[in-house]
Amino acid sequence: MTDRINLGRARRWVIKIGSALITNEGKGLDTVAIQRWAEQMSQLRAAGKELLLVSSGAVAEGMSRMGITARPHALHQLQAAAALGQMGLIQHFESCFQQHQIHTAQVLLTHEDLSNRQRY
């Protein structure tokens, strides 16, 4: 119970939505779920919480846009799917959050960004 009390008092929240939740059974984005999360996050913001959303799903969305049903194994194919899917993922989040007058931004990080203290 103490953890729940502390969570309620936290000012800054990091929300992680993984591929299994954000994709519609591997067929692209679950747009209804994303709309619900945007609504919930807008309520948290209204309650004074600072939010950072971390999301997966770019590869799955890219596969959907490319008409691919089996996840590629080759790095260049995964990169292509992620690059294409990232556009759709961000566009959908942006439109959902705009409905609540919330501005969004995207930050892409590499391992080096987090491991190099100067870049961190």
PDB file of C-alpha atoms in Angstrom, residues 36-103:
ATOM      1  CA  ARG A  36      -7.842   6.082 -24.351  1.00  0.00           C
ATOM      2  CA  TRP A  37      -4.273   6.484 -23.077  1.00  0.00           C
ATOM      3  CA  ALA A  38      -4.108  10.044 -24.386  1.00  0.00           C
ATOM      4  CA  GLU A  39      -7.309  10.809 -22.479  1.00  0.00           C
ATOM      5  CA  GLN A  40      -5.948   9.241 -19.287  1.00  0.00           C
ATOM      6  CA  MET A  41      -2.640  11.081 -19.640  1.00  0.00           C
ATOM      7  CA  SER A  42      -4.447  14.378 -20.205  1.00  0.00           C
ATOM      8  CA  GLN A  43      -6.257  13.793 -16.907  1.00  0.00           C
ATOM      9  CA  LEU A  44      -2.933  13.123 -15.165  1.00  0.00           C
ATOM     10  CA  ARG A  45      -1.520  16.349 -16.628  1.00  0.00           C
ATOM     11  CA  ALA A  46      -4.570  18.238 -15.406  1.00  0.00           C
ATOM     12  CA  ALA A  47      -3.813  16.813 -11.950  1.00  0.00           C
ATOM     13  CA  GLY A  48      -0.337  18.366 -12.113  1.00  0.00           C
ATOM     14  CA  LYS A  49       1.708  15.335 -13.176  1.00  0.00           C
ATOM     15  CA  GLU A  50       4.654  15.710 -15.549  1.00  0.00           C
ATOM     16  CA  LEU A  51       4.599  12.872 -18.054  1.00  0.00           C
ATOM     17  CA  LEU A  52       7.164  11.168 -20.216  1.00  0.00           C
ATOM     18  CA  LEU A  53       5.780   8.569 -22.598  1.00  0.00           C
ATOM     19  CA  VAL A  54       8.071   5.773 -23.782  1.00  0.00           C
ATOM     20  CA  SER A  55       6.572   3.726 -26.561  1.00  0.00           C
ATOM     21  CA  SER A  56       7.355   0.732 -28.712  1.00  0.00           C
ATOM     22  CA  GLY A  57       5.457  -0.211 -31.826  1.00  0.00           C
ATOM     23  CA  ALA A  58       7.332   1.432 -34.694  1.00  0.00           C
ATOM     24  CA  VAL A  59       8.372  -1.849 -36.323  1.00  0.00           C
ATOM     25  CA  ALA A  60       4.858  -3.315 -36.077  1.00  0.00           C
ATOM     26  CA  GLU A  61       3.318  -0.150 -37.554  1.00  0.00           C
ATOM     27  CA  GLY A  62       5.920  -0.132 -40.333  1.00  0.00           C
ATOM     28  CA  MET A  63       5.191  -3.760 -41.150  1.00  0.00           C
ATOM     29  CA  SER A  64       1.504  -2.895 -41.384  1.00  0.00           C
ATOM     30  CA  ARG A  65       2.206   0.033 -43.701  1.00  0.00           C
ATOM     31  CA  MET A  66       4.471  -2.132 -45.862  1.00  0.00           C
ATOM     32  CA  GLY A  67       1.975  -5.010 -46.005  1.00  0.00           C
ATOM     33  CA  ILE A  68       4.403  -7.412 -44.304  1.00  0.00           C
ATOM     34  CA  THR A  69       2.861 -10.076 -42.067  1.00  0.00           C
ATOM     35  CA  ALA A  70       6.008 -11.811 -40.778  1.00  0.00           C
ATOM     36  CA  ARG A  71       8.513  -9.843 -38.709  1.00  0.00           C
ATOM     37  CA  PRO A  72      11.707  -9.379 -40.745  1.00  0.00           C
ATOM     38  CA  HIS A  73      15.004 -10.694 -39.383  1.00  0.00           C
ATOM     39  CA  ALA A  74      17.475  -8.749 -41.507  1.00  0.00           C
ATOM     40  CA  LEU A  75      18.672  -5.557 -39.841  1.00  0.00           C
ATOM     41  CA  HIS A  76      18.075  -3.388 -42.901  1.00  0.00           C
ATOM     42  CA  GLN A  77      14.474  -4.611 -43.148  1.00  0.00           C
ATOM     43  CA  LEU A  78      13.860  -3.977 -39.451  1.00  0.00           C
ATOM     44  CA  GLN A  79      15.337  -0.485 -39.805  1.00  0.00           C
ATOM     45  CA  ALA A  80      13.124   0.244 -42.819  1.00  0.00           C
ATOM     46  CA  ALA A  81      10.000  -0.941 -40.988  1.00  0.00           C
ATOM     47  CA  ALA A  82      10.935   1.072 -37.879  1.00  0.00           C
ATOM     48  CA  ALA A  83      11.619   4.228 -39.886  1.00  0.00           C
ATOM     49  CA  LEU A  84       8.333   3.999 -41.752  1.00  0.00           C
ATOM     50  CA  GLY A  85       6.378   2.971 -38.676  1.00  0.00           C
ATOM     51  CA  GLN A  86       7.824   5.705 -36.476  1.00  0.00           C
ATOM     52  CA  MET A  87       6.123   8.293 -38.674  1.00  0.00           C
ATOM     53  CA  GLY A  88       2.706   6.691 -38.201  1.00  0.00           C
ATOM     54  CA  LEU A  89       3.235   6.142 -34.499  1.00  0.00           C
ATOM     55  CA  ILE A  90       4.173   9.760 -33.833  1.00  0.00           C
ATOM     56  CA  GLN A  91       1.441  11.119 -36.115  1.00  0.00           C
ATOM     57  CA  HIS A  92      -1.201   9.169 -34.249  1.00  0.00           C
ATOM     58  CA  PHE A  93       0.040  10.152 -30.799  1.00  0.00           C
ATOM     59  CA  GLU A  94       0.234  13.791 -31.915  1.00  0.00           C
ATOM     60  CA  SER A  95      -3.342  13.832 -33.212  1.00  0.00           C
ATOM     61  CA  CYS A  96      -4.680  12.142 -30.049  1.00  0.00           C
ATOM     62  CA  PHE A  97      -2.890  14.548 -27.729  1.00  0.00           C
ATOM     63  CA  GLN A  98      -3.929  17.577 -29.821  1.00  0.00           C
ATOM     64  CA  GLN A  99      -7.534  16.732 -28.994  1.00  0.00           C
ATOM     65  CA  HIS A 100      -6.604  17.564 -25.389  1.00  0.00           C
ATOM     66  CA  GLN A 101      -4.569  20.677 -26.299  1.00  0.00           C
ATOM     67  CA  ILE A 102      -1.329  18.899 -25.364  1.00  0.00           C
ATOM     68  CA  HIS A 103       1.802  19.573 -27.403  1.00  0.00           C
TER      69      HIS A 103
END
